[in-house]
Amino acid sequence: MSCLPAGFSVSGSSSLIVNNREKGSVRVCSSIGGLQFRESNSKEIWGKTLDFSDQKGFSSLSNKSLNLEPVYAQGTLSFPKAQKKWWEKSLQPNMIEINSAQELVEYLMNAGDKLVIVDFFSPGCGGCKALHPKICQLAESNPNAIFLTVNYEDHKAMCYALHVHVLPFFRFYRGADGKVCSFSCTNATIKKFKDALAKHGTERCSLAPAKGLDEKELLALVSNDLISRDIVPLSSPQEEKVQELVGTAKSSTFSRDESKIELKEGNAMVAA
């Protein structure tokens, strides 16, 4: 809401109401360069053309005697909706974005016997962008499978600890078997993905708990403070064994400058 005093000029196509205690209220419609009343009776006031809807009471008006009260204009602003990013489009209910390594580990451990597919991608990866619509279609046609998406740019340390150096990259997990396959594919080699889905996506029943990541990968995540050590199911309970494994993992995991890691996209090297 804004207040415009007498003597103003307005451009645009807004509708305004001019209130005058002595002369009543009249409706005006602005046009570029001036204000105009809707009727044809005109008088020149401050260089602006005003058309009065009723002659009565306005016959004696002049640009010297006209005394208008402030004009109030009210408008509505609308903003366009933000465009979705390509990796946010066409997502299915069984496609879940991973926000931390802890979340990834928990999803894998709590998946039971369901097939879990981890999709590693980067916003700047052309192959990832081109493949995304087909992955969404496959997720829709396989509602019993869980698709976990990991944005490499947001989780470089986790990806390096899991030895993900080529994009797009996929890992398939199934119940007590843990990781059953991992590979990179593009639109041209999508058959690789479909074959893995057909092989490992068949219904089955297992009473054993889901394995998820293997022990070395869990320790690599622990060494980089990405997950809690409490969730690592170590084969040996001794603290010395724990320290030895963590030390080994830390020496071989994410120690380089994150901004200098190189990824392979198809057959080309791209700087992350």
Coordinates of N, CA and C in Angstrom, one line a residue, residues 33-265:
G33 N 1.9 7.5 -18.9 CA 2.0 8.9 -19.2 C 1.0 9.7 -18.5
G34 N -0.1 9.2 -17.9 CA -1.1 10.0 -17.2 C -2.2 9.2 -16.6
L35 N -3.1 9.9 -16.0 CA -4.3 9.3 -15.4 C -5.5 9.7 -16.2
Q36 N -6.5 8.8 -16.4 CA -7.7 9.1 -17.1 C -8.9 8.6 -16.4
F37 N -10.0 9.5 -16.3 CA -11.3 9.0 -15.8 C -11.9 8.3 -17.0
R38 N -13.0 7.6 -16.7 CA -13.5 6.7 -17.8 C -14.5 7.5 -18.7
E39 N -15.1 8.6 -18.3 CA -16.0 9.3 -19.1 C -15.3 10.3 -20.0
S40 N -16.1 11.0 -20.9 CA -15.4 11.7 -22.0 C -15.2 13.2 -21.7
N41 N -15.8 13.7 -20.6 CA -15.7 15.1 -20.2 C -14.3 15.4 -19.6
S42 N -13.5 16.2 -20.3 CA -12.1 16.3 -19.9 C -11.7 17.7 -19.5
K43 N -10.8 17.8 -18.6 CA -10.1 19.1 -18.2 C -8.7 18.8 -18.1
E44 N -7.8 19.8 -18.5 CA -6.4 19.6 -18.3 C -6.0 20.1 -16.9
I45 N -5.4 19.2 -16.2 CA -4.9 19.5 -14.8 C -3.5 19.0 -14.7
W46 N -2.5 19.9 -14.5 CA -1.1 19.7 -14.4 C -0.6 18.9 -15.6
G47 N -1.1 19.2 -16.7 CA -0.6 18.5 -17.9 C -1.1 17.1 -18.1
K48 N -2.1 16.6 -17.2 CA -2.6 15.3 -17.3 C -4.1 15.4 -17.7
T49 N -4.5 14.4 -18.5 CA -5.9 14.4 -19.0 C -6.8 13.6 -18.0
L50 N -7.8 14.3 -17.4 CA -8.7 13.6 -16.5 C -10.1 13.6 -17.1
D51 N -10.8 12.5 -17.3 CA -12.1 12.4 -17.8 C -13.1 12.1 -16.6
F52 N -14.0 13.1 -16.4 CA -14.9 12.9 -15.2 C -16.1 12.1 -15.6
S53 N -16.6 11.3 -14.7 CA -17.7 10.4 -15.0 C -19.0 11.2 -14.8
D54 N -19.0 12.3 -14.0 CA -20.2 13.1 -13.7 C -19.8 14.6 -13.8
Q55 N -20.6 15.4 -14.6 CA -20.2 16.8 -14.7 C -20.6 17.6 -13.4
K56 N -21.6 17.1 -12.7 CA -22.2 17.8 -11.6 C -21.1 17.9 -10.5
G57 N -20.9 19.1 -10.1 CA -19.9 19.4 -9.0 C -18.5 19.6 -9.5
F58 N -18.3 19.3 -10.8 CA -16.9 19.5 -11.3 C -16.8 20.6 -12.3
S59 N -17.9 21.3 -12.6 CA -17.9 22.3 -13.6 C -17.0 23.5 -13.3
S60 N -16.8 23.8 -12.0 CA -16.0 24.9 -11.6 C -14.6 24.6 -11.3
L61 N -14.2 23.3 -11.5 CA -12.9 22.9 -11.2 C -11.9 23.4 -12.1
S62 N -10.7 23.8 -11.7 CA -9.6 24.2 -12.5 C -8.3 23.7 -11.9
N63 N -7.2 23.8 -12.7 CA -6.0 23.2 -12.1 C -5.5 24.1 -10.9
K64 N -6.1 25.3 -10.7 CA -5.7 26.1 -9.6 C -6.5 25.8 -8.4
S65 N -7.8 25.4 -8.6 CA -8.7 25.2 -7.4 C -8.8 23.8 -7.0
L66 N -8.4 22.9 -7.9 CA -8.6 21.4 -7.6 C -7.8 21.1 -6.3
N67 N -8.5 20.4 -5.3 CA -7.9 20.1 -4.1 C -8.1 18.6 -3.8
L68 N -7.2 17.8 -4.3 CA -7.4 16.3 -4.2 C -6.7 15.8 -2.9
E69 N -7.4 14.9 -2.3 CA -6.7 14.2 -1.2 C -5.7 13.2 -1.7
P70 N -4.9 12.6 -0.9 CA -3.9 11.6 -1.3 C -4.6 10.4 -2.0
V71 N -3.9 9.9 -3.0 CA -4.4 8.8 -3.8 C -3.7 7.5 -3.3
Y72 N -4.5 6.5 -3.0 CA -4.0 5.3 -2.5 C -4.1 4.2 -3.6
A73 N -2.9 3.6 -3.9 CA -2.9 2.5 -4.9 C -2.5 1.2 -4.2
Q74 N -3.2 0.2 -4.6 CA -2.9 -1.1 -4.1 C -2.7 -2.1 -5.2
G75 N -1.6 -2.9 -5.2 CA -1.4 -3.9 -6.2 C -0.9 -5.2 -5.6
T76 N -0.9 -6.2 -6.5 CA -0.5 -7.5 -6.1 C 0.8 -7.9 -6.8
L77 N 1.8 -8.4 -6.1 CA 3.0 -8.9 -6.8 C 3.0 -10.4 -6.8
S78 N 3.4 -10.9 -7.9 CA 3.5 -12.4 -8.1 C 4.9 -12.7 -8.5
F79 N 5.4 -13.8 -8.0 CA 6.7 -14.3 -8.4 C 6.6 -15.7 -9.0
P80 N 7.4 -15.9 -10.0 CA 7.3 -17.2 -10.7 C 7.9 -18.3 -9.7
K81 N 7.4 -19.5 -9.8 CA 7.9 -20.6 -9.0 C 9.3 -21.0 -9.5
A82 N 10.1 -21.3 -8.5 CA 11.5 -21.7 -8.8 C 11.5 -23.0 -9.6
Q83 N 12.3 -23.0 -10.6 CA 12.4 -24.2 -11.5 C 13.1 -25.3 -10.7
K84 N 12.6 -26.5 -10.8 CA 13.2 -27.7 -10.2 C 14.5 -28.0 -10.9
K85 N 15.5 -28.4 -10.1 CA 16.8 -28.9 -10.7 C 16.5 -30.3 -11.3
W86 N 17.4 -30.6 -12.3 CA 17.1 -31.8 -13.1 C 17.1 -33.1 -12.2
W87 N 17.8 -33.1 -11.2 CA 17.8 -34.3 -10.3 C 16.6 -34.4 -9.3
E88 N 15.8 -33.3 -9.3 CA 14.6 -33.3 -8.5 C 13.4 -33.6 -9.3
K89 N 13.5 -33.7 -10.6 CA 12.3 -33.9 -11.4 C 12.0 -35.4 -11.6
S90 N 10.7 -35.7 -11.7 CA 10.2 -37.1 -12.0 C 10.5 -38.1 -10.9
L91 N 10.8 -37.6 -9.7 CA 11.2 -38.5 -8.6 C 10.0 -39.4 -8.2
Q92 N 10.2 -40.6 -7.9 CA 9.2 -41.5 -7.4 C 9.2 -41.7 -5.9
P93 N 8.1 -42.2 -5.3 CA 8.0 -42.3 -3.9 C 9.1 -43.2 -3.3
N94 N 9.7 -44.2 -4.1 CA 10.7 -45.1 -3.6 C 12.1 -44.5 -3.9
M95 N 12.2 -43.3 -4.3 CA 13.5 -42.6 -4.5 C 13.8 -41.6 -3.4
I96 N 14.8 -41.9 -2.6 CA 15.1 -41.1 -1.4 C 16.5 -40.5 -1.5
E97 N 16.5 -39.2 -1.2 CA 17.8 -38.4 -1.2 C 18.5 -38.7 0.1
I98 N 19.8 -39.0 0.0 CA 20.6 -39.3 1.2 C 21.3 -38.0 1.6
N99 N 21.2 -37.6 2.9 CA 21.7 -36.4 3.4 C 23.0 -36.5 4.2
S100 N 23.4 -37.8 4.5 CA 24.6 -38.0 5.3 C 25.0 -39.5 5.2
A101 N 26.2 -39.7 5.6 CA 26.7 -41.1 5.5 C 26.0 -42.0 6.6
Q102 N 25.7 -41.3 7.7 CA 24.9 -42.0 8.8 C 23.6 -42.5 8.3
E103 N 22.9 -41.6 7.5 CA 21.6 -41.9 6.9 C 21.7 -43.1 5.9
L104 N 22.8 -43.1 5.1 CA 23.0 -44.2 4.2 C 23.1 -45.5 4.9
V105 N 24.0 -45.5 5.9 CA 24.2 -46.8 6.6 C 22.9 -47.3 7.3
E106 N 22.2 -46.4 7.8 CA 20.9 -46.8 8.5 C 19.9 -47.3 7.5
Y107 N 19.8 -46.7 6.4 CA 18.8 -47.2 5.4 C 19.2 -48.6 4.9
L108 N 20.5 -48.8 4.7 CA 21.0 -50.1 4.2 C 20.7 -51.2 5.3
M109 N 21.0 -50.8 6.6 CA 20.9 -51.8 7.7 C 19.4 -52.1 8.0
N110 N 18.5 -51.2 7.7 CA 17.1 -51.4 8.0 C 16.2 -51.8 6.8
A111 N 16.9 -52.1 5.7 CA 16.1 -52.4 4.4 C 15.6 -53.8 4.4
G112 N 16.0 -54.7 5.4 CA 15.5 -56.0 5.4 C 16.0 -56.8 4.1
D113 N 15.1 -57.4 3.5 CA 15.5 -58.2 2.3 C 15.2 -57.4 1.0
K114 N 14.8 -56.2 1.1 CA 14.5 -55.4 -0.1 C 15.8 -55.1 -0.9
L115 N 15.6 -55.0 -2.2 CA 16.8 -54.6 -3.1 C 16.9 -53.1 -2.9
V116 N 18.2 -52.7 -2.6 CA 18.5 -51.2 -2.4 C 19.5 -50.8 -3.5
I117 N 19.2 -49.8 -4.2 CA 20.1 -49.3 -5.3 C 20.6 -47.9 -4.9
V118 N 21.9 -47.8 -4.8 CA 22.4 -46.5 -4.4 C 22.9 -45.8 -5.7
D119 N 22.4 -44.7 -6.0 CA 22.7 -43.9 -7.2 C 23.6 -42.7 -6.9
F120 N 24.9 -42.8 -7.3 CA 25.8 -41.7 -7.1 C 25.8 -40.8 -8.3
F121 N 25.6 -39.5 -8.1 CA 25.5 -38.6 -9.3 C 26.1 -37.2 -8.9
S122 N 26.4 -36.4 -9.9 CA 26.8 -35.1 -9.7 C 26.0 -34.1 -10.6
P123 N 25.6 -32.9 -10.1 CA 24.8 -32.0 -10.8 C 25.5 -31.6 -12.1
G124 N 26.8 -31.6 -12.2 CA 27.5 -31.2 -13.4 C 27.9 -32.3 -14.3
C125 N 27.4 -33.5 -14.0 CA 27.7 -34.7 -14.8 C 26.6 -34.8 -15.9
G126 N 27.1 -34.7 -17.2 CA 26.1 -34.8 -18.3 C 25.5 -36.1 -18.4
G127 N 26.3 -37.2 -18.2 CA 25.8 -38.6 -18.3 C 24.8 -38.8 -17.2
C128 N 25.0 -38.3 -16.0 CA 24.0 -38.4 -14.9 C 22.7 -37.8 -15.3
K129 N 22.7 -36.6 -15.9 CA 21.5 -35.8 -16.2 C 20.8 -36.6 -17.3
A130 N 21.5 -37.1 -18.3 CA 20.8 -37.8 -19.4 C 20.2 -39.1 -19.0
L131 N 20.8 -39.8 -18.0 CA 20.3 -41.0 -17.5 C 19.2 -40.9 -16.5
H132 N 19.1 -39.8 -15.8 CA 18.1 -39.6 -14.7 C 16.7 -40.0 -15.1
P133 N 16.1 -39.5 -16.2 CA 14.7 -39.9 -16.6 C 14.5 -41.4 -16.6
K134 N 15.4 -42.1 -17.2 CA 15.3 -43.6 -17.3 C 15.3 -44.2 -15.9
I135 N 16.2 -43.7 -15.0 CA 16.3 -44.3 -13.7 C 15.0 -44.1 -13.0
C136 N 14.4 -42.9 -13.2 CA 13.0 -42.6 -12.6 C 12.0 -43.6 -13.1
Q137 N 12.0 -43.9 -14.4 CA 11.1 -44.8 -15.0 C 11.3 -46.2 -14.4
L138 N 12.5 -46.6 -14.2 CA 12.8 -47.9 -13.6 C 12.4 -48.0 -12.2
A139 N 12.5 -46.9 -11.5 CA 12.1 -46.8 -10.1 C 10.5 -47.0 -10.0
E140 N 9.9 -46.3 -10.9 CA 8.4 -46.4 -11.0 C 7.9 -47.8 -11.3
S141 N 8.6 -48.5 -12.2 CA 8.2 -49.9 -12.5 C 8.7 -50.9 -11.6
N142 N 9.5 -50.5 -10.6 CA 10.0 -51.5 -9.5 C 9.7 -50.8 -8.2
P143 N 8.5 -50.7 -7.8 CA 8.2 -50.0 -6.5 C 8.6 -50.7 -5.3
N144 N 9.0 -52.0 -5.3 CA 9.5 -52.7 -4.1 C 10.9 -52.5 -3.9
A145 N 11.6 -51.9 -4.9 CA 13.1 -51.6 -4.7 C 13.2 -50.2 -4.1
I146 N 14.3 -50.0 -3.4 CA 14.6 -48.7 -2.8 C 15.7 -48.0 -3.6
F147 N 15.5 -46.8 -4.0 CA 16.5 -46.1 -4.8 C 17.0 -45.0 -3.9
L148 N 18.3 -45.0 -3.5 CA 18.9 -44.0 -2.7 C 19.8 -43.1 -3.5
T149 N 19.6 -41.8 -3.6 CA 20.4 -40.9 -4.4 C 21.4 -40.2 -3.6
V150 N 22.7 -40.2 -4.0 CA 23.7 -39.5 -3.3 C 24.4 -38.4 -4.2
N151 N 24.3 -37.2 -3.8 CA 24.9 -36.1 -4.6 C 26.3 -36.0 -4.2
Y152 N 27.2 -36.3 -5.2 CA 28.6 -36.3 -5.0 C 29.1 -35.0 -4.5
E153 N 28.6 -33.9 -5.0 CA 29.1 -32.6 -4.7 C 28.9 -32.3 -3.2
D154 N 27.8 -32.8 -2.6 CA 27.5 -32.6 -1.2 C 28.2 -33.6 -0.3
H155 N 28.7 -34.7 -0.9 CA 29.2 -35.8 0.0 C 30.5 -36.4 -0.6
K156 N 31.4 -35.5 -0.9 CA 32.7 -36.0 -1.5 C 33.5 -36.9 -0.6
A157 N 33.5 -36.6 0.7 CA 34.3 -37.4 1.6 C 33.7 -38.8 1.7
M158 N 32.4 -38.9 1.8 CA 31.7 -40.2 1.8 C 32.0 -41.0 0.5
C159 N 31.9 -40.3 -0.6 CA 32.1 -41.0 -1.9 C 33.5 -41.5 -2.0
Y160 N 34.4 -40.7 -1.6 CA 35.8 -41.2 -1.7 C 36.1 -42.4 -0.8
A161 N 35.5 -42.3 0.4 CA 35.7 -43.4 1.4 C 35.1 -44.7 0.8
L162 N 34.0 -44.6 0.0 CA 33.4 -45.8 -0.6 C 34.0 -46.1 -2.0
H163 N 35.1 -45.4 -2.3 CA 35.8 -45.7 -3.6 C 34.9 -45.5 -4.8
V164 N 34.2 -44.4 -4.8 CA 33.4 -44.0 -5.9 C 34.1 -42.9 -6.7
H165 N 34.7 -43.3 -7.9 CA 35.5 -42.3 -8.6 C 35.0 -42.2 -10.1
V166 N 33.9 -42.7 -10.4 CA 33.4 -42.6 -11.7 C 31.9 -42.4 -11.6
L167 N 31.3 -41.5 -12.5 CA 29.9 -41.2 -12.4 C 29.3 -41.3 -13.8
P168 N 28.0 -41.6 -13.9 CA 27.1 -42.1 -12.8 C 27.6 -43.5 -12.4
F169 N 27.3 -43.7 -11.1 CA 27.8 -45.0 -10.5 C 26.6 -45.6 -9.6
F170 N 26.5 -46.9 -9.7 CA 25.4 -47.5 -9.0 C 26.0 -48.7 -8.1
R171 N 25.3 -48.9 -7.0 CA 25.6 -50.1 -6.1 C 24.3 -50.7 -5.8
F172 N 24.3 -52.1 -5.9 CA 23.1 -52.8 -5.6 C 23.3 -53.6 -4.3
Y173 N 22.4 -53.5 -3.3 CA 22.5 -54.2 -2.1 C 21.3 -55.1 -1.9
R174 N 21.5 -56.3 -1.3 CA 20.3 -57.1 -1.1 C 20.5 -57.9 0.2
G175 N 19.7 -57.6 1.2 CA 19.7 -58.3 2.5 C 21.0 -58.7 3.1
A176 N 21.1 -60.0 3.5 CA 22.3 -60.6 4.1 C 23.5 -60.6 3.2
D177 N 23.2 -60.5 1.9 CA 24.3 -60.6 0.9 C 25.1 -59.3 0.9
G178 N 24.6 -58.2 1.3 CA 25.2 -57.0 1.3 C 25.3 -56.5 -0.2
K179 N 26.5 -56.0 -0.5 CA 26.6 -55.5 -1.9 C 26.7 -56.7 -2.9
V180 N 25.8 -56.7 -3.9 CA 25.7 -57.8 -4.8 C 26.4 -57.4 -6.2
C181 N 26.4 -56.1 -6.5 CA 27.1 -55.6 -7.7 C 27.3 -54.1 -7.6
S182 N 28.2 -53.6 -8.4 CA 28.4 -52.2 -8.6 C 29.0 -51.9 -9.9
F183 N 28.6 -50.8 -10.5 CA 29.0 -50.6 -11.9 C 28.7 -49.1 -12.3
S184 N 29.3 -48.7 -13.4 CA 28.9 -47.4 -14.0 C 28.2 -47.7 -15.3
C185 N 27.2 -46.9 -15.6 CA 26.6 -47.0 -16.9 C 26.0 -45.7 -17.4
T186 N 25.7 -45.6 -18.7 CA 25.2 -44.4 -19.3 C 23.9 -44.8 -20.0
N187 N 23.4 -43.9 -20.8 CA 22.2 -44.2 -21.6 C 22.5 -45.3 -22.6
A188 N 23.8 -45.3 -23.1 CA 24.2 -46.3 -24.1 C 24.3 -47.7 -23.5
T189 N 24.6 -47.7 -22.2 CA 24.8 -49.0 -21.6 C 23.8 -49.3 -20.5
I190 N 22.6 -48.8 -20.7 CA 21.5 -48.9 -19.7 C 21.1 -50.4 -19.5
K191 N 21.4 -51.2 -20.5 CA 21.1 -52.6 -20.4 C 21.8 -53.3 -19.1
K192 N 23.0 -52.8 -18.8 CA 23.7 -53.2 -17.6 C 22.9 -53.1 -16.4
F193 N 22.2 -51.9 -16.3 CA 21.4 -51.6 -15.1 C 20.2 -52.5 -15.1
K194 N 19.5 -52.7 -16.3 CA 18.3 -53.5 -16.4 C 18.6 -54.9 -16.0
D195 N 19.7 -55.4 -16.5 CA 20.1 -56.8 -16.2 C 20.3 -57.0 -14.7
A196 N 21.0 -56.1 -14.1 CA 21.2 -56.2 -12.6 C 19.9 -56.2 -11.9
L197 N 19.0 -55.3 -12.3 CA 17.7 -55.2 -11.7 C 16.9 -56.5 -11.8
A198 N 17.0 -57.1 -13.0 CA 16.3 -58.4 -13.2 C 16.9 -59.5 -12.4
K199 N 18.2 -59.5 -12.3 CA 18.9 -60.6 -11.5 C 18.7 -60.5 -10.0
H200 N 18.8 -59.3 -9.5 CA 18.7 -59.1 -8.0 C 17.4 -58.6 -7.5
G201 N 16.5 -58.3 -8.4 CA 15.2 -57.7 -7.9 C 14.1 -58.8 -7.8
T202 N 14.4 -60.0 -8.0 CA 13.4 -61.1 -7.9 C 13.0 -61.2 -6.4
E203 N 11.7 -61.6 -6.2 CA 11.2 -61.7 -4.8 C 11.9 -62.9 -4.1
R204 N 12.2 -62.7 -2.9 CA 12.7 -63.8 -2.1 C 12.6 -63.5 -0.6
C205 N 12.8 -64.4 0.3 CA 12.6 -64.2 1.7 C 13.9 -64.7 2.4
S206 N 14.4 -63.9 3.3 CA 15.6 -64.3 4.1 C 15.4 -63.7 5.5
L207 N 15.7 -64.6 6.5 CA 15.5 -64.2 7.9 C 16.7 -63.5 8.4
A208 N 17.9 -63.5 7.7 CA 19.1 -62.9 8.2 C 19.0 -61.4 8.0
P209 N 19.6 -60.7 8.9 CA 19.6 -59.2 8.9 C 20.4 -58.7 7.7
A210 N 20.0 -57.5 7.2 CA 20.7 -56.9 6.1 C 22.1 -56.5 6.5
K211 N 23.0 -56.7 5.6 CA 24.4 -56.5 5.9 C 24.8 -55.1 5.6
G212 N 24.4 -54.5 4.5 CA 24.7 -53.1 4.2 C 26.2 -53.0 3.7
L213 N 26.9 -51.9 4.2 CA 28.3 -51.7 3.8 C 29.2 -52.7 4.5
D214 N 30.3 -53.0 3.9 CA 31.2 -54.0 4.6 C 32.0 -53.3 5.7
E215 N 32.7 -54.1 6.5 CA 33.4 -53.5 7.6 C 34.4 -52.5 7.3
K216 N 35.2 -52.7 6.2 CA 36.2 -51.7 5.9 C 35.6 -50.4 5.5
E217 N 34.5 -50.4 4.8 CA 33.9 -49.2 4.3 C 33.3 -48.5 5.6
L218 N 32.8 -49.2 6.5 CA 32.2 -48.6 7.7 C 33.4 -47.9 8.5
L219 N 34.5 -48.6 8.6 CA 35.6 -48.0 9.3 C 36.2 -46.8 8.6
A220 N 36.2 -46.8 7.3 CA 36.6 -45.7 6.5 C 35.7 -44.5 6.8
L221 N 34.4 -44.7 6.9 CA 33.5 -43.6 7.3 C 33.7 -43.1 8.7
V222 N 34.0 -44.1 9.6 CA 34.3 -43.7 11.0 C 35.5 -42.9 11.1
S223 N 36.6 -43.3 10.3 CA 37.9 -42.5 10.4 C 37.7 -41.1 9.9
N224 N 36.7 -40.8 9.1 CA 36.5 -39.4 8.7 C 35.4 -38.7 9.4
D225 N 35.0 -39.4 10.6 CA 34.0 -38.8 11.4 C 32.7 -38.6 10.7
L226 N 32.3 -39.5 9.8 CA 31.1 -39.4 9.0 C 30.0 -40.2 9.6
I227 N 30.3 -41.2 10.4 CA 29.3 -42.0 11.1 C 29.9 -42.3 12.5
S228 N 29.0 -42.8 13.4 CA 29.3 -43.1 14.7 C 30.0 -44.5 14.8
R229 N 31.0 -44.7 15.6 CA 31.7 -46.0 15.7 C 30.8 -47.0 16.3
D230 N 29.7 -46.6 17.0 CA 28.9 -47.5 17.7 C 28.1 -48.4 16.7
I231 N 27.9 -48.0 15.5 CA 27.1 -48.8 14.6 C 27.9 -49.7 13.7
V232 N 29.2 -49.7 14.0 CA 30.1 -50.6 13.2 C 30.1 -52.0 13.8
P233 N 29.6 -53.0 13.2 CA 29.6 -54.4 13.7 C 31.0 -55.1 13.6
L234 N 31.9 -54.7 14.4 CA 33.3 -55.3 14.3 C 33.3 -56.8 14.6
S235 N 34.2 -57.5 13.8 CA 34.3 -58.9 14.0 C 35.1 -59.2 15.3
S236 N 35.9 -58.3 15.8 CA 36.7 -58.5 17.0 C 36.4 -57.4 18.0
P237 N 36.0 -57.7 19.2 CA 35.6 -56.6 20.1 C 36.7 -55.9 20.8
Q238 N 38.0 -56.4 20.7 CA 39.1 -55.8 21.4 C 39.3 -54.4 20.9
E239 N 39.6 -53.5 21.8 CA 39.8 -52.1 21.5 C 41.1 -51.9 20.6
E240 N 42.1 -52.7 20.8 CA 43.3 -52.7 20.0 C 43.0 -53.0 18.6
K241 N 42.1 -53.9 18.4 CA 41.8 -54.3 17.0 C 41.0 -53.1 16.4
V242 N 40.2 -52.5 17.1 CA 39.4 -51.4 16.6 C 40.4 -50.3 16.2
Q243 N 41.3 -49.9 17.0 CA 42.3 -48.9 16.7 C 43.1 -49.2 15.5
E244 N 43.5 -50.5 15.4 CA 44.3 -50.9 14.2 C 43.5 -50.7 12.9
L245 N 42.2 -51.2 12.9 CA 41.4 -51.1 11.7 C 41.1 -49.7 11.3
V246 N 40.8 -48.8 12.4 CA 40.5 -47.4 12.1 C 41.7 -46.7 11.6
G247 N 42.9 -47.0 12.1 CA 44.1 -46.4 11.7 C 44.4 -46.8 10.2
T248 N 44.2 -48.0 9.9 CA 44.4 -48.5 8.5 C 43.5 -47.8 7.5
A249 N 42.2 -47.7 7.9 CA 41.2 -47.1 7.1 C 41.5 -45.6 6.9
K250 N 42.0 -45.0 8.0 CA 42.2 -43.5 7.9 C 43.4 -43.2 7.0
S251 N 44.4 -44.1 6.9 CA 45.5 -43.8 6.1 C 45.2 -44.0 4.6
S252 N 44.1 -44.7 4.3 CA 43.9 -45.1 2.9 C 42.6 -44.4 2.4
T253 N 42.0 -43.5 3.2 CA 40.7 -42.9 2.8 C 40.9 -41.5 2.4
F254 N 39.9 -40.7 2.6 CA 39.8 -39.3 2.1 C 40.8 -38.4 2.8
S255 N 42.0 -38.3 2.2 CA 43.0 -37.4 2.7 C 43.4 -36.3 1.8
R256 N 43.0 -36.3 0.5 CA 43.4 -35.3 -0.4 C 42.4 -34.1 -0.4
D257 N 42.8 -33.0 -1.0 CA 42.0 -31.8 -1.0 C 40.7 -32.2 -1.8
E258 N 39.5 -32.0 -1.3 CA 38.3 -32.4 -1.9 C 38.1 -31.7 -3.3
S259 N 38.6 -30.5 -3.4 CA 38.4 -29.8 -4.7 C 39.2 -30.3 -5.8
K260 N 40.2 -31.2 -5.5 CA 41.1 -31.6 -6.5 C 40.9 -33.1 -6.9
I261 N 39.8 -33.7 -6.4 CA 39.5 -35.0 -6.8 C 39.0 -35.1 -8.2
E262 N 39.4 -36.1 -8.9 CA 39.0 -36.2 -10.3 C 38.0 -37.4 -10.5
L263 N 37.0 -37.2 -11.2 CA 36.0 -38.2 -11.5 C 36.1 -38.6 -12.9
K264 N 35.7 -39.8 -13.2 CA 35.6 -40.3 -14.6 C 34.1 -40.2 -15.0
E265 N 33.8 -39.5 -16.1 CA 32.5 -39.5 -16.6 C 32.5 -40.2 -18.0

